[in-house]
Amino acid sequence: MITLPEIKKSFFVSLWFMFLTFPIMVVRVNPIEKAVEWRWKNLLLVGVGSFLLSFVWRYLFKRKEAGKKKEEAGYDSGAKSFFHIILAEPKIYKPFLIGIAFFALAFPFIFSIYQTNIMTTALIYVMLGLGLNIVVGLAGLLDLGYVAFYAVGAYSYALLNYHFGLSFWLALPIGAALGAFFGILLGFPVLRLRGDYLAIVTLGFGEIIRIILENWNEFSFGPSGIANIPRPGFLGIEFSLQGATTFMYFLMIVLTLFTVFVVNRLQNSRIGRAWIALREDEIACQAMGIDKTKTKLTAFALGATWAGMVGVVFAAKTTFINPASFTVWESIIILCIVVLGGMGSVIGVVFGALILILLPEYLRAFSEYRMLIFGAVLIIMMVFRPGGVISSVRRTYRFEGLTGKRDKTGI
Amino acid sequence: MKTILEVKNLTMNFGGLCALDRIDLDISEREIVALIGPNGAGKTTFFNCITGIFPPTEGEMFISPPGKQRKSIKGLKPNQVTENGLARTFQNIRLFQNMTVLENVMIGRHCRMSSGIAGAVLRNRATVEEEEAVVEESYIILQKIGLSEYVNEFAKNLPYGAQRRLEIARALATEPFLLLLDEPAAGMNLRETKELDELIVRIRDSEGVSILLIEHDMKLVMSLSDRIFVVDYGKKIAQGKPEEIQKNPVVIKAYLGEDFDA
Amino acid sequence: MEYFVELFLGGLTRGSIYALIALGYTMVYGIIQLINFAHGEIYMIGAFTALIISSVLSLLGLNTIAIFVIASFVAVIYSSAYGFTVEKIAYKPLRHAPRLSALISAIGMSMFLYNYVLLAQTSDFLPFPNNIPEFKFMEPYSHIFSSTELVILTTTTVVMILLGLLIKCTRIGKAMRATAQDRDMAMLVGIDVNRVISVTFVVGSATAALGGVLIASHIGQINYFIGFIAGIKAFVAAVLGGIGSVPGAVLGSFVLGWTESFATGYVSSDYEDVFAFIFLVLILIFRPAGILGRSTAEKV
């Protein structure tokens, strides 16, 4: 239970945080009117908050340490979480999946356009998360400029449509191809770099693209962006606003399912194995005959392809784009989705995206603090649950016995 | 006997330090050769140079794989060296710890497989068959190395000796004609070392590969090797049959203080 | 010619500020091999604290020099405290985790601090009072080199010298160098590694805070966003010089400062921030170890 020394410790922690946050939380100056506002209430808030949180922090720490010891002692701490139990039992997850499928199909007919729109946005993030998951989760490459490829896709549809009247359906593969092209273009020189340099170079690249879009008016129309981008049509049908929204939603459902399918297959393939091995040990990987650069480049380019494709969808959905949609924070939100869900875990990323995008939409009071909380989520996840909420239970290759078709294929 | 690896005049400088100084070495078909020397003599550096991890400062390296043309491997990347039939293990075990034993060996098969992204997504017949074949081939390799009982375990959960053997299995999966083993017996007990001795001979006999090993266990080296090369301070100081090396005064001097009457 | 001199001196000032921030990156990287993404935010918090303290003090009617000195002092204390706390919360628990985890945690911390200031203060630009006096003897040159710039340059020089002495001559400096070489070995010979890491964060944050106060006085305004760009640029400077190397960070900062100054002066100012990034990409591709860094091969 809570002991006296612990209370003392928490008391000092809270004193420290009250000191630390004093100038920023309590004092607010207005240098123009030379007025100072004192917000003593905040000090109390910080004090009480940090006092309580320090208990939670210590409790989580103890739990983590206990888990580690268990693992060292040989227990399989693959801690069967709630999700894993569901996922492991077809009897439970099958009806569950069918339920979700029905809900997803009925969604636009039950809820308003507004809700459907939000859901479509969330699905866009699911796809972005799954794309980035290939790069970060599977291949272990920290890409902080992911949003640049998203921008490439969005602008390629907007500009091709503006200048040449290209339709959405033509722009979709072109956007994906351009994403891949830029992915390879950037990846080729930078993938030789060590992990942390890669992070900062990709971040730089993302910013370069954004700054160019903002300043090169003749090309991208600058900060004012491009408006009146047509929504996708389908077999020549003209949709009403409601129809278009519903269509967009179903389109996203199809694309998301397609993404899940592709990522799953990639994960359980020769190339997916190579990615995971590369994340584990680069040198051993090369010594086993895996071309490091080529394998990394494949992951990077595939991630970029997805971003490019989703970019086209995004432009079509919002009908208006400008550089402000493609800041580095956007990249970090996507990273947050991957991290929260569990790096490398497809289902985790899907849940991560839905939680991170839908929660702030529905809890309006909380949306102001969205980015603050995202930051905290990244730290807390890394410290206490680096595997994510639904950590990747990778389907490992298992040997089930010889089929007898082959006796020896000569090694 | 056909020579399968020739190293001529291999020199490696790190800044001002000369880690390898004009080393010559050759290995014939189905030969077990040991590379010995005191700690820091440059043995692992030699491996790293051959396998393309460090580009050597000077010197030539040629391979003549069975049934193929003689070619230089200087300047090749590590993965290309492996593709050409040289596979290695590491002194400090470098397994893919969070992958299963089977998957570790499957990674070794990677460079002998061909399916790409399209195959992975479409999962056409060729890909499925290739995957099935790889699982079986990998299992067969594990059987040979005596690790089949661990096939579905994670590499990190294996006992130490088994991890060392898994490194060998993984290297074998790349279909090498020359296997480079960096201190395969390090940390093994007497029984494990003896098993390793037998395993290495068995690999040579059944797979027809040559073996170059770095080892400190003199008993193992003497019983196993056909020829021995001795390096000290980056220079080759002796080469010959085990019994010649044992009597060589230069070698004894280099090893002075170390137990050498095995 | 005068334009050239002006740009040269402008670059020198920029470089000094980058150097003050880059030191924190390079020292932390040298010791725990982590890019401390939150470092730019520490710098921003330093500037904000100074602004708040000077505003409060100016209401009390102190004279400007006293305000400047006290505000800088408090800013340094606070930034150090933040640096210390950030390390304890976000990095210390991840000491033995994969590098990717620590890096993500650092990004999270950066985002957290940035939004914390945004929410607790304001998103507007705030005017920052310049309390640095105009020196009489600088008057003839004031059109190309202001008194503020002189103070920036002098402070940076003094800080560099003190830091050099700290690392070279003191016990803790020796411990820092030992820890940077080999953390486990340092621990074995009885160095309190946790303390060394804390001190490194504190020192790095303190110099960043000084940088924050000086640049804010020079430019005359701040907002919550200044940490991001300054942080990135200082990082570029650190990498340019060879990350982990203290003299390298200083050299890299001046090179970057001049490049930016001349490029914006002679080419275009729209793309001011792009130059740093392009520079970064080029260096990392062609000379990843930086100007003064040594390339280290991973032990196999």
mmCIF file of C-alpha atoms in Angstrom, chain A residues 71 76 258 261-295 298-299 302 306 394-411, chain B residues 53 77-79 82-83 86-88 90 94-100 102-103 106-111 113-117 120-123 129-137 139-141 143-144 151-152 154 156 170-175 206-207:
data_model
loop_
_atom_site.group_PDB
_atom_site.id
_atom_site.type_symbol
_atom_site.label_atom_id
_atom_site.label_comp_id
_atom_site.label_asym_id
_atom_site.label_seq_id
_atom_site.Cartn_x
_atom_site.Cartn_y
_atom_site.Cartn_z
ATOM 1 C CA GLU A 71 10.406 -12.807 -18.366
ATOM 2 C CA ASP A 76 6.244 -16.401 -21.235
ATOM 3 C CA PHE A 258 -6.871 -3.529 -49.738
ATOM 4 C CA PHE A 261 -4.522 -7.290 -47.260
ATOM 5 C CA VAL A 262 -1.326 -6.128 -48.950
ATOM 6 C CA VAL A 263 0.510 -5.298 -45.742
ATOM 7 C CA ASN A 264 -0.426 -8.643 -44.254
ATOM 8 C CA ARG A 265 0.835 -10.500 -47.264
ATOM 9 C CA LEU A 266 4.022 -8.494 -47.415
ATOM 10 C CA GLN A 267 4.668 -9.146 -43.762
ATOM 11 C CA ASN A 268 4.524 -12.891 -44.266
ATOM 12 C CA SER A 269 6.786 -13.066 -47.264
ATOM 13 C CA ARG A 270 10.409 -13.320 -48.193
ATOM 14 C CA ILE A 271 10.733 -9.553 -48.248
ATOM 15 C CA GLY A 272 8.838 -9.096 -44.976
ATOM 16 C CA ARG A 273 11.180 -11.526 -43.264
ATOM 17 C CA ALA A 274 14.126 -9.598 -44.590
ATOM 18 C CA TRP A 275 12.710 -6.343 -43.172
ATOM 19 C CA ILE A 276 12.297 -7.827 -39.747
ATOM 20 C CA ALA A 277 15.774 -9.325 -39.837
ATOM 21 C CA LEU A 278 17.167 -5.987 -40.945
ATOM 22 C CA ARG A 279 15.528 -4.308 -37.968
ATOM 23 C CA GLU A 280 17.133 -6.895 -35.703
ATOM 24 C CA ASP A 281 20.717 -6.825 -36.948
ATOM 25 C CA GLU A 282 21.939 -5.106 -40.086
ATOM 26 C CA ILE A 283 25.384 -6.612 -40.190
ATOM 27 C CA ALA A 284 24.221 -10.177 -39.723
ATOM 28 C CA CYS A 285 21.592 -9.520 -42.351
ATOM 29 C CA GLN A 286 24.138 -8.497 -44.920
ATOM 30 C CA ALA A 287 26.306 -11.451 -44.042
ATOM 31 C CA MET A 288 23.326 -13.635 -44.856
ATOM 32 C CA GLY A 289 23.223 -12.262 -48.362
ATOM 33 C CA ILE A 290 20.492 -9.670 -47.979
ATOM 34 C CA ASP A 291 21.081 -6.483 -49.908
ATOM 35 C CA LYS A 292 20.657 -3.884 -47.192
ATOM 36 C CA THR A 293 20.130 -0.869 -49.413
ATOM 37 C CA LYS A 294 17.719 -2.594 -51.754
ATOM 38 C CA THR A 295 15.641 -4.035 -48.934
ATOM 39 C CA THR A 298 11.780 -1.303 -51.014
ATOM 40 C CA ALA A 299 10.248 -0.606 -47.602
ATOM 41 C CA LEU A 302 6.322 1.081 -50.553
ATOM 42 C CA TRP A 306 0.841 4.396 -49.936
ATOM 43 C CA ARG A 394 3.765 -11.648 -35.403
ATOM 44 C CA ARG A 395 2.676 -14.853 -36.973
ATOM 45 C CA THR A 396 5.967 -16.678 -36.912
ATOM 46 C CA TYR A 397 6.777 -19.384 -39.366
ATOM 47 C CA ARG A 398 6.205 -22.681 -37.715
ATOM 48 C CA PHE A 399 7.337 -26.021 -38.830
ATOM 49 C CA GLU A 400 4.523 -28.541 -38.786
ATOM 50 C CA GLY A 401 6.337 -31.544 -40.164
ATOM 51 C CA LEU A 402 7.768 -32.646 -43.447
ATOM 52 C CA THR A 403 5.313 -33.194 -46.253
ATOM 53 C CA GLY A 404 7.532 -35.816 -47.760
ATOM 54 C CA LYS A 405 7.263 -34.242 -51.185
ATOM 55 C CA ARG A 406 10.904 -33.413 -51.028
ATOM 56 C CA ASP A 407 13.578 -35.544 -49.466
ATOM 57 C CA LYS A 408 16.515 -33.299 -50.000
ATOM 58 C CA THR A 409 16.786 -30.225 -52.148
ATOM 59 C CA GLY A 410 20.537 -30.207 -51.830
ATOM 60 C CA ILE A 411 22.209 -27.576 -49.798
ATOM 61 C CA ILE B 53 32.605 -5.642 -44.234
ATOM 62 C CA LYS B 77 29.508 -5.814 -50.683
ATOM 63 C CA PRO B 78 28.993 -8.322 -47.857
ATOM 64 C CA ASN B 79 25.770 -9.617 -49.356
ATOM 65 C CA THR B 82 27.680 -14.317 -49.503
ATOM 66 C CA GLU B 83 25.861 -14.743 -52.796
ATOM 67 C CA LEU B 86 31.247 -17.468 -48.696
ATOM 68 C CA ALA B 87 29.271 -17.587 -45.483
ATOM 69 C CA ARG B 88 30.355 -16.653 -41.999
ATOM 70 C CA PHE B 90 30.227 -14.095 -35.774
ATOM 71 C CA ARG B 94 24.576 -12.107 -34.019
ATOM 72 C CA LEU B 95 21.389 -14.060 -34.404
ATOM 73 C CA PHE B 96 18.033 -12.461 -35.082
ATOM 74 C CA GLN B 97 17.002 -12.838 -31.477
ATOM 75 C CA ASN B 98 13.312 -12.103 -31.865
ATOM 76 C CA MET B 99 12.831 -14.466 -34.750
ATOM 77 C CA THR B 100 12.377 -18.189 -34.432
ATOM 78 C CA LEU B 102 13.373 -21.703 -38.316
ATOM 79 C CA GLU B 103 13.094 -18.084 -39.444
ATOM 80 C CA MET B 106 15.045 -19.061 -43.643
ATOM 81 C CA ILE B 107 16.799 -15.697 -43.715
ATOM 82 C CA GLY B 108 19.902 -17.589 -44.731
ATOM 83 C CA ARG B 109 17.969 -18.963 -47.706
ATOM 84 C CA HIS B 110 16.941 -15.427 -48.726
ATOM 85 C CA CYS B 111 19.638 -14.960 -51.342
ATOM 86 C CA MET B 113 15.134 -17.272 -53.382
ATOM 87 C CA SER B 114 13.614 -15.072 -56.026
ATOM 88 C CA SER B 115 10.080 -14.009 -55.190
ATOM 89 C CA GLY B 116 9.553 -10.254 -55.043
ATOM 90 C CA ILE B 117 6.866 -7.820 -53.986
ATOM 91 C CA ALA B 120 4.329 -11.642 -51.997
ATOM 92 C CA VAL B 121 1.086 -9.791 -52.676
ATOM 93 C CA LEU B 122 -0.397 -12.075 -55.311
ATOM 94 C CA ARG B 123 0.885 -15.204 -53.600
ATOM 95 C CA GLU B 129 5.911 -23.405 -53.583
ATOM 96 C CA GLU B 130 9.109 -21.533 -52.964
ATOM 97 C CA GLU B 131 8.000 -20.684 -49.429
ATOM 98 C CA GLU B 132 7.041 -24.281 -48.703
ATOM 99 C CA ALA B 133 10.313 -25.518 -50.093
ATOM 100 C CA VAL B 134 12.269 -23.049 -47.989
ATOM 101 C CA VAL B 135 10.553 -24.150 -44.799
ATOM 102 C CA GLU B 136 11.408 -27.744 -45.515
ATOM 103 C CA GLU B 137 14.953 -27.078 -46.620
ATOM 104 C CA TYR B 139 14.180 -27.797 -41.363
ATOM 105 C CA ILE B 140 16.472 -30.287 -43.027
ATOM 106 C CA ILE B 141 19.443 -28.075 -42.293
ATOM 107 C CA GLN B 143 18.114 -31.564 -38.479
ATOM 108 C CA LYS B 144 21.651 -31.936 -39.756
ATOM 109 C CA VAL B 151 12.686 -25.350 -34.569
ATOM 110 C CA ASN B 152 9.822 -23.142 -33.351
ATOM 111 C CA PHE B 154 12.773 -17.923 -30.430
ATOM 112 C CA LYS B 156 16.970 -15.679 -27.793
ATOM 113 C CA ARG B 170 22.108 -20.111 -40.774
ATOM 114 C CA ALA B 171 25.385 -19.727 -42.628
ATOM 115 C CA LEU B 172 25.000 -23.151 -44.232
ATOM 116 C CA ALA B 173 21.585 -22.172 -45.516
ATOM 117 C CA THR B 174 23.212 -19.704 -47.899
ATOM 118 C CA GLU B 175 24.754 -22.658 -49.747
ATOM 119 C CA SER B 206 28.424 -34.311 -46.290
ATOM 120 C CA GLU B 207 28.200 -30.862 -47.833
#
